[in-house]
Coordinates of C-alpha atoms in Angstrom, one line a residue:
M1 CA -9.4 -26.4 -9.2
A2 CA -6.6 -24.8 -11.3
S3 CA -5.3 -26.6 -14.3
D4 CA -1.8 -26.7 -15.6
P5 CA -1.0 -23.5 -18.0
D6 CA -1.6 -24.0 -21.8
T7 CA 1.8 -24.3 -23.0
G8 CA 1.2 -23.0 -26.5
G9 CA 3.6 -25.2 -28.2
S10 CA 7.3 -24.8 -28.4
R11 CA 7.4 -21.4 -27.4
G12 CA 5.6 -22.2 -24.0
P13 CA 2.8 -20.3 -22.2
H14 CA 1.9 -16.7 -23.0
I15 CA 3.4 -14.8 -20.0
V16 CA 2.0 -11.7 -19.1
V17 CA 4.1 -9.5 -16.7
A18 CA 1.8 -7.6 -14.6
G19 CA 3.1 -4.3 -13.4
A20 CA 6.4 -4.3 -15.5
G21 CA 9.0 -2.2 -13.6
A22 CA 12.5 -2.8 -13.1
V23 CA 12.3 -6.4 -12.1
G24 CA 9.4 -7.1 -14.5
C25 CA 11.0 -5.6 -17.6
F26 CA 14.5 -7.5 -16.7
S27 CA 12.8 -10.9 -16.2
G28 CA 10.2 -10.6 -19.0
G29 CA 13.0 -9.1 -21.5
L30 CA 15.2 -12.4 -20.8
L31 CA 12.4 -14.6 -21.3
A32 CA 11.5 -12.9 -24.5
A33 CA 15.1 -13.1 -25.6
A34 CA 14.9 -16.8 -25.1
G35 CA 11.9 -17.1 -27.4
R36 CA 9.1 -17.0 -24.9
R37 CA 5.6 -15.4 -25.7
V38 CA 5.9 -12.3 -23.2
T39 CA 3.6 -9.4 -22.8
L40 CA 4.7 -6.5 -20.5
L41 CA 1.7 -4.8 -18.7
G42 CA 2.9 -1.6 -17.2
R43 CA 2.9 2.3 -17.1
P44 CA 3.3 4.3 -20.4
A45 CA 6.4 6.0 -18.6
V46 CA 8.2 2.5 -18.8
L47 CA 6.8 1.3 -22.0
T48 CA 6.8 4.3 -24.3
P49 CA 10.7 4.4 -24.3
I50 CA 11.0 0.7 -25.3
N51 CA 8.5 1.4 -28.1
A52 CA 10.5 4.7 -29.1
Q53 CA 13.8 3.1 -28.9
G54 CA 12.6 -0.2 -30.6
A55 CA 14.3 -2.2 -28.2
L56 CA 14.9 -3.1 -24.3
R57 CA 18.4 -3.1 -23.1
L58 CA 19.4 -5.5 -20.3
T59 CA 22.7 -5.4 -18.6
D60 CA 24.2 -6.9 -15.4
Y61 CA 27.2 -7.0 -13.1
T62 CA 28.8 -10.1 -14.8
G63 CA 29.2 -8.0 -18.2
L64 CA 25.7 -9.1 -19.7
D65 CA 24.4 -6.6 -22.5
L66 CA 21.5 -7.9 -24.3
V67 CA 19.3 -5.9 -26.5
V68 CA 15.7 -7.3 -27.1
A69 CA 14.0 -6.1 -30.1
A70 CA 10.6 -4.4 -29.3
D71 CA 9.1 -6.7 -31.9
N72 CA 9.8 -9.8 -29.7
L73 CA 7.6 -8.3 -26.9
A74 CA 4.1 -7.3 -26.6
L75 CA 3.6 -3.8 -24.6
S76 CA 0.6 -2.8 -23.2
D77 CA -0.9 -0.4 -20.6
D78 CA -4.4 -2.0 -20.8
P79 CA -5.2 -4.7 -18.4
V80 CA -7.4 -6.4 -20.9
C81 CA -4.2 -7.8 -22.1
L82 CA -4.4 -10.3 -19.1
G83 CA -7.2 -12.2 -21.2
A84 CA -4.5 -13.8 -23.4
A85 CA -2.4 -14.8 -20.4
D86 CA -1.2 -18.6 -19.9
L87 CA 0.7 -17.4 -16.8
V88 CA 0.8 -14.1 -14.9
L89 CA 3.9 -12.6 -13.2
V90 CA 2.9 -10.1 -10.6
T91 CA 5.7 -7.5 -10.2
V92 CA 3.8 -4.4 -8.9
K93 CA 4.7 -2.8 -5.7
S94 CA 3.0 -4.1 -2.7
G95 CA 0.9 -1.3 -2.3
A96 CA -0.8 -2.1 -5.7
T97 CA -1.5 -5.7 -5.2
A98 CA -5.1 -5.5 -4.6
G99 CA -5.7 -3.4 -7.5
I100 CA -3.7 -5.7 -9.8
A101 CA -5.5 -8.8 -8.2
S102 CA -8.8 -7.3 -9.2
E103 CA -7.6 -6.9 -12.8
I104 CA -6.6 -10.4 -13.0
A105 CA -9.8 -11.6 -11.7
R106 CA -11.6 -9.8 -14.3
H107 CA -9.5 -10.4 -17.2
A108 CA -7.2 -13.5 -16.9
P109 CA -8.3 -16.9 -17.8
A110 CA -8.9 -19.2 -14.6
H111 CA -6.3 -21.8 -16.0
A112 CA -3.6 -19.3 -15.8
P113 CA -1.2 -19.7 -12.7
V114 CA -0.3 -16.4 -10.9
V115 CA 3.2 -16.0 -9.4
S116 CA 4.0 -13.2 -7.1
L117 CA 7.6 -11.9 -7.6
Q118 CA 7.1 -9.0 -5.1
N119 CA 8.7 -7.8 -1.9
G120 CA 7.0 -8.6 1.5
V121 CA 5.2 -11.7 2.8
D122 CA 1.4 -10.9 2.3
N123 CA 1.2 -10.6 -1.6
R124 CA 0.3 -14.1 -2.2
A125 CA -2.4 -14.2 0.4
M126 CA -4.0 -11.0 -1.1
L127 CA -4.0 -12.5 -4.5
A128 CA -5.2 -15.9 -3.5
D129 CA -8.3 -14.2 -1.7
A130 CA -9.1 -12.3 -4.9
L131 CA -8.5 -15.3 -6.9
P132 CA -10.3 -18.3 -5.4
G133 CA -9.6 -21.8 -7.0
R134 CA -6.7 -20.5 -9.1
D135 CA -3.0 -21.7 -8.8
V136 CA -1.6 -18.6 -6.8
R137 CA 2.2 -19.1 -5.8
A138 CA 4.6 -16.8 -3.8
G139 CA 8.0 -16.0 -5.2
M140 CA 11.4 -14.5 -4.3
V141 CA 13.7 -12.4 -6.4
P142 CA 16.9 -12.1 -4.6
F143 CA 18.7 -9.8 -7.0
N144 CA 18.3 -6.1 -7.4
V145 CA 17.4 -4.3 -10.8
I146 CA 17.9 -0.6 -11.4
P147 CA 16.9 1.8 -14.2
K148 CA 20.0 2.9 -15.8
A149 CA 18.2 4.9 -18.7
P150 CA 15.0 5.0 -20.3
A151 CA 14.4 1.2 -21.7
H152 CA 17.5 0.0 -20.1
F153 CA 17.6 -2.1 -16.9
H154 CA 20.6 -3.3 -15.0
R155 CA 20.8 -6.3 -12.6
A156 CA 23.2 -5.1 -9.7
T157 CA 23.2 -8.0 -7.5
S158 CA 23.4 -11.9 -7.6
G159 CA 20.9 -14.8 -6.7
D160 CA 18.3 -17.2 -8.4
I161 CA 14.7 -16.7 -8.2
R162 CA 12.7 -19.2 -6.2
I163 CA 9.0 -19.8 -6.5
G164 CA 6.6 -22.1 -4.3
A165 CA 6.4 -25.7 -5.6
G166 CA 3.4 -27.0 -7.6
P167 CA 2.1 -28.6 -10.8
G168 CA 2.9 -27.6 -14.4
G169 CA 6.6 -27.1 -14.5
L170 CA 6.4 -23.4 -14.0
S171 CA 10.1 -23.1 -13.0
A172 CA 11.1 -24.5 -16.4
W173 CA 9.0 -22.1 -18.3
L174 CA 10.2 -19.2 -16.4
S175 CA 14.0 -20.1 -16.7
A176 CA 16.0 -18.8 -19.4
P177 CA 19.7 -17.9 -20.0
H178 CA 20.8 -15.5 -17.4
L179 CA 17.6 -16.2 -15.5
K180 CA 17.4 -19.3 -13.2
V181 CA 14.1 -20.0 -11.5
G182 CA 13.8 -23.0 -9.0
Q183 CA 10.7 -24.3 -6.9
T184 CA 10.7 -24.8 -3.2
P185 CA 8.1 -26.4 -0.8
D186 CA 9.4 -23.8 1.7
I187 CA 8.5 -20.7 0.1
D188 CA 7.1 -19.0 3.2
A189 CA 10.3 -19.3 5.2
V190 CA 12.3 -18.1 2.1
Q191 CA 10.1 -15.1 1.8
W192 CA 10.7 -14.2 5.5
G193 CA 14.4 -14.6 5.1
K194 CA 14.1 -12.1 2.0
L195 CA 12.1 -9.7 4.2
L196 CA 15.0 -9.8 6.7
V197 CA 17.3 -8.9 3.8
N198 CA 14.9 -6.3 2.4
L199 CA 14.9 -4.4 5.8
A200 CA 18.2 -2.8 4.6
N201 CA 16.5 -1.1 1.6
A202 CA 15.3 1.7 3.8
L203 CA 18.7 2.2 5.4
N204 CA 20.2 2.3 1.9
A205 CA 17.6 4.7 0.8
L206 CA 18.1 7.1 3.8
S207 CA 21.9 7.0 3.6
G208 CA 22.2 8.5 0.2
L209 CA 25.1 5.9 -0.4
T210 CA 25.5 3.2 -2.9
L211 CA 25.1 -0.3 -1.4
H212 CA 28.9 -1.0 -1.8
E213 CA 29.7 2.1 0.1
Q214 CA 27.2 1.3 2.8
L215 CA 28.4 -2.1 3.2
L216 CA 32.1 -1.0 3.7
N217 CA 31.0 1.4 6.7
R218 CA 31.1 -0.5 9.7
D219 CA 28.7 1.7 11.6
W220 CA 26.0 1.3 8.9
R221 CA 26.7 -2.6 9.0
R222 CA 26.3 -2.6 12.8
L223 CA 22.8 -0.9 12.2
M224 CA 22.0 -3.4 9.7
A225 CA 22.9 -6.2 12.0
D226 CA 21.1 -4.7 15.1
Q227 CA 17.7 -4.2 12.9
M228 CA 18.0 -7.8 11.4
A229 CA 18.6 -9.3 15.2
E230 CA 15.5 -7.2 16.2
A231 CA 13.4 -8.6 13.5
L232 CA 14.6 -12.2 14.1
T233 CA 13.5 -11.9 17.8
V234 CA 10.0 -10.8 16.6
L235 CA 9.8 -13.8 14.1
R236 CA 10.8 -16.2 16.8
A237 CA 8.2 -14.8 19.2
Q238 CA 5.6 -15.4 16.5
G239 CA 6.9 -18.8 15.9
L240 CA 8.0 -18.0 12.2
R241 CA 11.1 -19.6 10.5
A242 CA 13.4 -17.8 8.1
V243 CA 15.6 -19.5 5.5
S244 CA 18.6 -17.5 4.4
T245 CA 19.0 -16.1 0.8
T246 CA 22.8 -16.9 1.1
P247 CA 24.5 -20.1 1.7
L248 CA 24.9 -19.4 5.5
P249 CA 22.0 -19.7 8.1
V250 CA 20.1 -16.6 8.6
W251 CA 21.1 -16.2 12.1
T252 CA 24.8 -15.7 11.3
T253 CA 24.1 -12.6 9.3
P254 CA 24.0 -10.2 12.1
H255 CA 27.3 -11.6 13.2
I256 CA 28.9 -11.3 10.0
L257 CA 27.9 -7.7 9.6
R258 CA 29.5 -6.7 12.8
L259 CA 32.9 -8.1 11.6
P260 CA 35.7 -5.7 11.1
T261 CA 35.5 -4.3 7.6
P262 CA 38.5 -6.3 6.0
V263 CA 37.2 -9.5 7.3
F264 CA 33.7 -8.7 6.5
R265 CA 34.7 -7.8 2.8
R266 CA 36.5 -11.3 2.2
L267 CA 33.5 -13.2 3.6
A268 CA 31.0 -11.5 1.9
A269 CA 32.7 -11.7 -1.6
S270 CA 32.0 -15.4 -1.3
M271 CA 28.3 -15.0 -0.5
L272 CA 27.0 -12.2 -2.7
T273 CA 28.2 -10.2 -5.7
I274 CA 27.2 -6.6 -5.6
D275 CA 27.7 -4.0 -8.4
A276 CA 29.6 -0.9 -7.4
T277 CA 26.7 1.3 -8.3
A278 CA 24.1 -0.6 -7.0
R279 CA 21.2 0.9 -4.8
T280 CA 18.0 -0.6 -3.5
S281 CA 14.8 -0.1 -5.2
M282 CA 13.5 1.8 -2.4
A283 CA 16.3 4.5 -2.9
Y284 CA 15.1 4.8 -6.4
D285 CA 11.5 5.3 -5.2
L286 CA 12.4 7.9 -2.6
M287 CA 14.6 9.9 -5.3
A288 CA 11.5 9.5 -7.9
R289 CA 9.0 10.8 -5.1
R290 CA 7.1 7.4 -5.3
K291 CA 5.5 5.8 -2.4
T292 CA 7.9 3.2 -1.0
E293 CA 7.2 -0.3 0.4
I294 CA 8.4 0.7 3.9
D295 CA 4.9 -0.5 5.4
A296 CA 5.5 -4.0 4.1
L297 CA 9.0 -4.2 5.6
Q298 CA 9.6 -2.2 8.9
G299 CA 6.0 -1.5 9.1
R300 CA 5.2 -5.3 9.1
I301 CA 7.9 -5.8 11.9
V302 CA 6.6 -3.2 13.9
A303 CA 3.0 -4.3 13.8
M304 CA 4.2 -7.9 14.5
G305 CA 6.5 -6.8 17.5
A306 CA 3.5 -5.1 19.0
A307 CA 1.2 -8.0 18.8
A308 CA 4.0 -10.1 20.2
G309 CA 5.0 -7.8 23.0
V310 CA 8.6 -7.4 21.5
A311 CA 10.1 -3.9 21.4
T312 CA 11.2 -2.8 18.0
P313 CA 13.0 0.5 18.4
I314 CA 15.2 0.2 15.4
A315 CA 12.4 -0.6 13.0
A316 CA 10.1 2.1 14.4
A317 CA 12.8 4.8 14.1
V318 CA 13.4 3.7 10.4
L319 CA 9.8 3.6 9.6
A320 CA 9.3 7.1 11.2
A321 CA 12.5 8.4 9.2
M322 CA 11.1 7.0 5.9
R323 CA 7.9 8.6 6.4
D324 CA 9.5 11.8 7.2
A325 CA 11.8 11.5 4.1
E326 CA 8.8 10.7 1.8
A327 CA 7.1 14.0 3.0
E328 CA 10.2 16.2 2.4
E329 CA 10.1 18.7 -0.2
G330 CA 13.2 19.7 -2.2
P331 CA 16.6 18.2 -1.6
R332 CA 16.6 15.2 0.7
R333 CA 18.7 15.1 3.8
P334 CA 20.9 12.0 4.0
R335 CA 20.6 10.1 7.4
A336 CA 23.6 9.0 9.4
P337 CA 23.2 5.6 11.5
Q338 CA 23.0 7.5 14.7
D339 CA 19.8 9.1 13.4
L340 CA 18.0 5.8 13.2
R341 CA 18.7 4.6 16.7
R342 CA 16.4 5.4 19.7

């Protein structure tokens, strides 16, 4: 049975961010700025600039501009650092979950809770299978963080993190100024709601547009709406419930996306704040020629649809287009909405 994390005195538990990329550096940096003990475990390509510049810069759409001295963080590319963890935040891409799970099992103490702040709905189960008897929880990060420059990460959309309910007051230890974390007993439904939103990640990556530009284009919004409606049909067929990441019920989102642009613009402004330069993390992965999380998103919907006997032509077309885009050499060709309909 897992125990509560060692709170380590007034500074709280030692938090190791396993797989510190954009979300991990942003969240870990805010926690460190609030006085928490934080280690960023990540790739040298991410951590070396922080060391070289002596600081991590965090900005966001509200005007936040915070510089966190590198001396206030521990930086490591060696999973051995997990041995000092009282709490582990997993922020690797979904495809790297099995690998980081084995490193946590090898190095992290059994008392340290593990919280997945990843896209997709299967990561908690993968972690729990590799970490029997430990407190392993799912989480949902609604906002999008983009790399602005080496050692500079920018939060481009709004929202508060939610994690699965449990003992130990984890949400309090993970909350800080500019970073609100809440607990919910309904985290599975919350994650399905986020997956529905994340289906738009691939559309943004394939379009070559910013999110702001794309959302003001009614043809793209109609495709987003039809894709989400298709996925909702799959979830209903599987008996799964989704909770919206916005104040309105999840089933209303396709209807809102189909509204005329002036009406949509007014309504969307009350639900979500998006920086004019924001793009999805999948867009940055595609630009950097990194493997995307398409299999955990559209790939998951296609597989579930096949199992339930529900056709998923849009998800299948987007999945195929993304795989083609990942394989392209040279400049990538932006796709149009009609390219992604079958």
